[in-house]
mmCIF file of C-alpha atoms in Angstrom:
data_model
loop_
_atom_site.group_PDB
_atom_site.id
_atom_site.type_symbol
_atom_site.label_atom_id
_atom_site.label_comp_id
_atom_site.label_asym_id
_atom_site.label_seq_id
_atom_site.Cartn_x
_atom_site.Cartn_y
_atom_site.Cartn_z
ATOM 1 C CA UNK C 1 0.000 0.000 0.000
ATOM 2 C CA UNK C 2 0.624 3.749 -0.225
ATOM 3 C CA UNK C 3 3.303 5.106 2.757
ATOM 4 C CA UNK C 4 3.215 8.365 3.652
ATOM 5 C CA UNK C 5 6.039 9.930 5.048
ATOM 6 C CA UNK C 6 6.378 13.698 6.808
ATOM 7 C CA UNK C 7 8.695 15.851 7.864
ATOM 8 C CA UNK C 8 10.191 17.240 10.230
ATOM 9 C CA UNK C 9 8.494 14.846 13.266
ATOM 10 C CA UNK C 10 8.534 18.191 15.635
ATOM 11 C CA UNK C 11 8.827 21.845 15.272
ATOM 12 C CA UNK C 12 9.227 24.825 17.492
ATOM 13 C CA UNK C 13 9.056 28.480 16.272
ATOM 14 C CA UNK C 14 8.603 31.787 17.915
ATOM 15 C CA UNK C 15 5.252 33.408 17.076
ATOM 16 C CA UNK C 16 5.535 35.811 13.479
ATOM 17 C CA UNK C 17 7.789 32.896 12.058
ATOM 18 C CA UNK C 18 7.060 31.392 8.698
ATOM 19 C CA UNK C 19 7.484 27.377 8.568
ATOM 20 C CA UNK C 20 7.276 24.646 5.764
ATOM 21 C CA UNK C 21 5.542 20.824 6.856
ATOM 22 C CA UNK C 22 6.621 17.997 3.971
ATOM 23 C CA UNK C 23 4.813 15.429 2.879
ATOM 24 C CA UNK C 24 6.789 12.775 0.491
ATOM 25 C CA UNK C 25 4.225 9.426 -0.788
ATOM 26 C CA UNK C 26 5.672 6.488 -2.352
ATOM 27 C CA UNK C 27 2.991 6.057 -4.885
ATOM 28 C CA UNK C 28 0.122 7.598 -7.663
ATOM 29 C CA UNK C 29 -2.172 9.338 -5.536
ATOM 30 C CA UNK C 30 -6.006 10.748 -6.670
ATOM 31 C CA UNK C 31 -6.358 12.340 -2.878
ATOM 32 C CA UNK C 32 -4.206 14.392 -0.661
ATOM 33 C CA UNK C 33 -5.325 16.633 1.733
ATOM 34 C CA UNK C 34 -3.506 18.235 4.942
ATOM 35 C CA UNK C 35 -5.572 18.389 8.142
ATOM 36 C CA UNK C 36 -4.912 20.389 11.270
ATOM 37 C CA UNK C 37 -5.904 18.804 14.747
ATOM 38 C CA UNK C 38 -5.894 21.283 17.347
ATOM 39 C CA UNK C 39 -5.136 20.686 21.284
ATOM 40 C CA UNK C 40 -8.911 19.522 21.679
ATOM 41 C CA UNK C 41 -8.440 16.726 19.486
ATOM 42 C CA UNK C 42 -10.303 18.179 16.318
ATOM 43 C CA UNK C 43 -9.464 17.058 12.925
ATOM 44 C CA UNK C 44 -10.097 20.728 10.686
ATOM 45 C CA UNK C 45 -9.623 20.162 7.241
ATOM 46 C CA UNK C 46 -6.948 23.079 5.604
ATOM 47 C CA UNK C 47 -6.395 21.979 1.991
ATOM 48 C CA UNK C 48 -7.961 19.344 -0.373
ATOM 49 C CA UNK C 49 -5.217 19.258 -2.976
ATOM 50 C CA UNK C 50 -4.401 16.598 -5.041
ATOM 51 C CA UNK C 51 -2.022 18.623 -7.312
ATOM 52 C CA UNK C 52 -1.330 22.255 -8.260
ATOM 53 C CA UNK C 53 -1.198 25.229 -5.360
ATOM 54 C CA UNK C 54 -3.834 26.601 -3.021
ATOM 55 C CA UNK C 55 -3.859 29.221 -0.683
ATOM 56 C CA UNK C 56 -6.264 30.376 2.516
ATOM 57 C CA UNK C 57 -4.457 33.338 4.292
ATOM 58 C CA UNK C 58 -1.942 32.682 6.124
ATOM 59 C CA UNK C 59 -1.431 29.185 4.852
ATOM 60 C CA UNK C 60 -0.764 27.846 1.636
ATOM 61 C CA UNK C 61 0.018 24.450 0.076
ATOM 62 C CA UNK C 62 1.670 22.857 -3.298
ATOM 63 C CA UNK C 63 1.380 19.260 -4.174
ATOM 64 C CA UNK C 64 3.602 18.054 -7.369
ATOM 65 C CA UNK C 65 1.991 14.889 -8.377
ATOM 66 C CA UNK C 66 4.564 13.618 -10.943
ATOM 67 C CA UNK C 67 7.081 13.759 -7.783
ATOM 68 C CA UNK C 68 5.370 12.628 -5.357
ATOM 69 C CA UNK C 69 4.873 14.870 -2.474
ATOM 70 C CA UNK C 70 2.949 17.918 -1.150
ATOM 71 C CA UNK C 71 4.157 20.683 1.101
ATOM 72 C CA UNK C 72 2.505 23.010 3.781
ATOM 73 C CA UNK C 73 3.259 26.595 3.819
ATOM 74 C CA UNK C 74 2.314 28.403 7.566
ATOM 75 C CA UNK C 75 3.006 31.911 7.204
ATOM 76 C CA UNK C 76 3.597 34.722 10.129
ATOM 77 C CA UNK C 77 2.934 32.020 12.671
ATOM 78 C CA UNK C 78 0.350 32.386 15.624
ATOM 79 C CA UNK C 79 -0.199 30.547 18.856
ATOM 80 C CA UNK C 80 -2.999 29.185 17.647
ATOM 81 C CA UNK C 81 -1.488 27.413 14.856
ATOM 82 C CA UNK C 82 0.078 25.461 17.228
ATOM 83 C CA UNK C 83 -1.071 21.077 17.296
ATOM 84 C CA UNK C 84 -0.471 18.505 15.124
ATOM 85 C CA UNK C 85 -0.515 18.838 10.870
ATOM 86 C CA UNK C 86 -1.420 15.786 9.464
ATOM 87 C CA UNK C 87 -1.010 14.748 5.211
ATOM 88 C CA UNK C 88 -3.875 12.135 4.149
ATOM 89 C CA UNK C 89 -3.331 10.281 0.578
ATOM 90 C CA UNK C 90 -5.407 8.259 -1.179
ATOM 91 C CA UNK C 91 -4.825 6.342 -4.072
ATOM 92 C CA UNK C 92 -7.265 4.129 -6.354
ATOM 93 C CA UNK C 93 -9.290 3.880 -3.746
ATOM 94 C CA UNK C 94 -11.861 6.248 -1.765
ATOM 95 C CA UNK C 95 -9.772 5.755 1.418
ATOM 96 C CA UNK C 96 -7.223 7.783 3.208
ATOM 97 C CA UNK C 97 -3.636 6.412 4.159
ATOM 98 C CA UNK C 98 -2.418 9.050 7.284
ATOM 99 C CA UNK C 99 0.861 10.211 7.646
ATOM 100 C CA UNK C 100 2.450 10.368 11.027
ATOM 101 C CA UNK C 101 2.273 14.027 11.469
ATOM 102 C CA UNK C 102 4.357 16.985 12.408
ATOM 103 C CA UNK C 103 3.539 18.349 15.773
ATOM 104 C CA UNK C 104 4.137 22.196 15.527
ATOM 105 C CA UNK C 105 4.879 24.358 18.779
ATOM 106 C CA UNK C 106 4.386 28.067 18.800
ATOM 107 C CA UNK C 107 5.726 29.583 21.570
ATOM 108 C CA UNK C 108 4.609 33.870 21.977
ATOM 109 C CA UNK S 1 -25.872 22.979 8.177
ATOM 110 C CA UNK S 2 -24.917 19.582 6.997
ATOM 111 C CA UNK S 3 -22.674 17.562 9.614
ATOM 112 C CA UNK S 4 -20.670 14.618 10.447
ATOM 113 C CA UNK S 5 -21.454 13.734 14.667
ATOM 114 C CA UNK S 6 -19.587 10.674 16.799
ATOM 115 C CA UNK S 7 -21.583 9.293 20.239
ATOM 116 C CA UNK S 8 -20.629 9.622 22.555
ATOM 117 C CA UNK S 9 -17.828 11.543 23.000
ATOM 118 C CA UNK S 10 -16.086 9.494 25.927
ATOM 119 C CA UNK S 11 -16.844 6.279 26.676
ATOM 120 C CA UNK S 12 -15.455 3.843 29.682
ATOM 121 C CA UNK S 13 -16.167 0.286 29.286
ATOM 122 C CA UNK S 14 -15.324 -2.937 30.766
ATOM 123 C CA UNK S 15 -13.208 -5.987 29.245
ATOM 124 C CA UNK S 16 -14.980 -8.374 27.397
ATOM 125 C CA UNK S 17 -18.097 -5.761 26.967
ATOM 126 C CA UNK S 18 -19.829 -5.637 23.498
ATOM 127 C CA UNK S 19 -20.050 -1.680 22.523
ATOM 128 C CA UNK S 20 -21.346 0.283 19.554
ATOM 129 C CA UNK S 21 -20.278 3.755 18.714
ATOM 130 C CA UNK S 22 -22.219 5.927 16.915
ATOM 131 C CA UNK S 23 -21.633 7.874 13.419
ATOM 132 C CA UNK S 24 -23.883 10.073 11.903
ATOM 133 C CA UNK S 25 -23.722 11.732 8.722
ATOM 134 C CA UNK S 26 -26.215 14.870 7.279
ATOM 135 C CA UNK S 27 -24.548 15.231 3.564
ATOM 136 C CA UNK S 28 -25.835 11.978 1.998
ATOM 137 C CA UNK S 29 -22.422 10.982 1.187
ATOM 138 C CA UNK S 30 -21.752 7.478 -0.168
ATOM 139 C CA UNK S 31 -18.442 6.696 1.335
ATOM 140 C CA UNK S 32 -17.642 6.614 5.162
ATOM 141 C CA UNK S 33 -15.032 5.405 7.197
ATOM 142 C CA UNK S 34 -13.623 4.590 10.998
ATOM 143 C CA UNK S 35 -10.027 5.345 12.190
ATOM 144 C CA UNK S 36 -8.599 4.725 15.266
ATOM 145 C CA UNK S 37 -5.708 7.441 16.487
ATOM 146 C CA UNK S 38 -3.218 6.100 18.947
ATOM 147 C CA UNK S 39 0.116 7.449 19.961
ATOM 148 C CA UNK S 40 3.146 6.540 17.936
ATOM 149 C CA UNK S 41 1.147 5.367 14.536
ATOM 150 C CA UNK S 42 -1.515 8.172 13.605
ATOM 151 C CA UNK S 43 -4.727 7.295 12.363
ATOM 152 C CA UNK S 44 -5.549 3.833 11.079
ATOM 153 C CA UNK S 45 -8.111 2.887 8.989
ATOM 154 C CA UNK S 46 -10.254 -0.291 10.453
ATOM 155 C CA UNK S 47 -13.579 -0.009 8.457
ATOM 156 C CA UNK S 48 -15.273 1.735 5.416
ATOM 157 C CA UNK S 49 -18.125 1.417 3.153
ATOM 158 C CA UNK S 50 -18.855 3.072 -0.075
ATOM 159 C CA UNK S 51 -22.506 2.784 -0.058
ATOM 160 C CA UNK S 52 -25.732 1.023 1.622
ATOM 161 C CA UNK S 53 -25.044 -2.630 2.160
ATOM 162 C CA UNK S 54 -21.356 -2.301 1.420
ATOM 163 C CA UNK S 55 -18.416 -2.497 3.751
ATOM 164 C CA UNK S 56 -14.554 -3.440 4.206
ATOM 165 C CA UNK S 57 -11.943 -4.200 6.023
ATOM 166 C CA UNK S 58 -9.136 -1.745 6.615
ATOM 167 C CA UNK S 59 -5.716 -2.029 8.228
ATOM 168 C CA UNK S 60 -6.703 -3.271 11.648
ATOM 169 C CA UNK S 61 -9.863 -4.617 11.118
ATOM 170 C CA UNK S 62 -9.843 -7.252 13.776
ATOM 171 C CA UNK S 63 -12.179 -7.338 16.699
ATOM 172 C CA UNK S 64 -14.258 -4.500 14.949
ATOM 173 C CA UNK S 65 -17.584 -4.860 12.640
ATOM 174 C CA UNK S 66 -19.505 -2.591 10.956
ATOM 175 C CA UNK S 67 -22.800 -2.506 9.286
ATOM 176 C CA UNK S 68 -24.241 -0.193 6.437
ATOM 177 C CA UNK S 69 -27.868 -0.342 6.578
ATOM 178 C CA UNK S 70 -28.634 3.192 5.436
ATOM 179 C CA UNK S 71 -27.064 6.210 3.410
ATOM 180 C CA UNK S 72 -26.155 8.420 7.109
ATOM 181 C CA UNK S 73 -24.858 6.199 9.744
ATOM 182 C CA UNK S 74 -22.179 3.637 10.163
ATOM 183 C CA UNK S 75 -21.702 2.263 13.103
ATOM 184 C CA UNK S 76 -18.261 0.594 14.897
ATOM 185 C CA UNK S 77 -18.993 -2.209 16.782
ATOM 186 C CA UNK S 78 -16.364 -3.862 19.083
ATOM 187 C CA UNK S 79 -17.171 -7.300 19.797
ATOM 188 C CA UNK S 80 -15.341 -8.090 23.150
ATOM 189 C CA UNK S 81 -14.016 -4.961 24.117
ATOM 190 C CA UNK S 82 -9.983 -5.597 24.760
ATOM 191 C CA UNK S 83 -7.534 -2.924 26.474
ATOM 192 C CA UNK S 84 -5.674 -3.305 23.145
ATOM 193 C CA UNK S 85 -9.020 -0.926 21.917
ATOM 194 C CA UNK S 86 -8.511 1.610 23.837
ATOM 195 C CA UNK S 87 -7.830 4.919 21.853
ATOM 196 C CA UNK S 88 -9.584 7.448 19.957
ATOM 197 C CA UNK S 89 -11.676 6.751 16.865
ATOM 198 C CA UNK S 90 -12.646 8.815 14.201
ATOM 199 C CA UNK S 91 -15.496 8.483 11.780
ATOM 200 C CA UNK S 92 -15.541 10.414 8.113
ATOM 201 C CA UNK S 93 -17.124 10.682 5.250
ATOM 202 C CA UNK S 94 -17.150 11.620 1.853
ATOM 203 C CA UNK S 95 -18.537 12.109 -1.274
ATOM 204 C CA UNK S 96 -17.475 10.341 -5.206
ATOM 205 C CA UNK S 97 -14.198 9.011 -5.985
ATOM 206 C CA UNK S 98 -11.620 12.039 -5.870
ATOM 207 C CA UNK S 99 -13.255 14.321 -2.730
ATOM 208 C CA UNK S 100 -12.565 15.974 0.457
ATOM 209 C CA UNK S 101 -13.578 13.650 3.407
ATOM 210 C CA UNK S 102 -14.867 15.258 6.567
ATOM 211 C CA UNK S 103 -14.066 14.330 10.232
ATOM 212 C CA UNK S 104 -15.831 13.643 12.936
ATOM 213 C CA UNK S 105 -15.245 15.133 16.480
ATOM 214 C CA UNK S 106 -13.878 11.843 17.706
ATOM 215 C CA UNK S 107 -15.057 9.053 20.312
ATOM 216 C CA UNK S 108 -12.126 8.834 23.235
ATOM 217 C CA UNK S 109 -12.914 5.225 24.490
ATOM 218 C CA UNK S 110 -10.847 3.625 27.334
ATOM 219 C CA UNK S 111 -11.181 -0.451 27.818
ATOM 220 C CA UNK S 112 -10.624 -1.177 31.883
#
């Protein structure tokens, strides 16, 4: 099956600094999507984006298909911004292979 | 407003128990799934169905079941409920073959 792979494991940043979460897959993917989960538990979808670049404020994120991975832009970073970023892929199929996540610390 | 909703939301049971957590779903999507989240190995997939009267196993499958009998809910049944099942599970859903899948709030059940 599909393994996902992201890096790096941790990060810690002062608040206002910009960061970039990597996502490498080891095979054709028709799904990717990167999901926040904040310190309640909460999955929040950020970015459905199975190739090409999108961008919601602060936060931005590029997948390149043809080399197989995605990364996760976080811009001017906030407190808040602080949990766990997780990259979802899916291939053939409807269902979603998890990476292990970055955990992201923003300290004010 | 159209919604994906897990019950309960914490749930203590005893070895050996039989329990059922709830999934509900408001979008009339076709495709849901469960995932269980434990520390060290992120969210695994242990059940999905792509429509009424459809469902499959996923990467740790055993000691779960799952039943499709209508378009909005799919629920996770644990059989005999081990410590080993202790964790958080997720429920999604989504819609078609390439689409966004939705998360539930989560179900934090602990296995004593």
């Amino acid at each position: 099956g599909i393994q996902v792979e992201q890096s790096p494991p941790d990060l810690i940043l002062q608040e206002g600094a910009n960061s970039t979460l990597r996502c490498n897959f080891s095979d054709s993917v028709n799904n990717l999507q990167w999901f926040h989960q904040n310190p309640w538990g909460q999955l929040i979808n950020l970015f459905y984006i199975p190739s090409g670049t999108k961008q919601n404020g602060r936060l931005s994120a590029t997948t390149v298909a043809t080399e197989r991975y995605s990364l996760l832009y976080i811009s001017s970073s906030q407190t808040t911004d602080s949990g766990v970023y997780f990259c979802a892929v899916g291939g053939g199929a409807q269902k979603l292979v998890f990476g292990q996540g970055t955990r992201l610390t923003i300290n004010p | 407003d159209a919604e994906i909703t897990q019950s309960p939301r914490h749930k203590i049971t005893e070895t050996g128990r039989q329990v059922t957590l709830a999934c509900h779903q408001t979008w009339n999507h076709n495709n849901m799934f469960w995932y269980r989240q434990d520390l060290g190995h992120g969210l695994r997939l242990i059940h999905y169905s792509y429509g009424v009267q459809d469902t499959n196993k996923g990467e740790v499958s055993d000691g779960y079941s799952v039943s499709r009998s209508n378009t909005e809910d799919l629920p996770l049944t644990l059989e005999s409920a081990a410590s080993s099942q202790t964790s958080v599970y997720f429920c999604a859903s989504s819609v078609g073959r390439r689409a966004e899948a939705f998360f539930g709030q989560g179900t934090r059940l602990t296995v004593v």
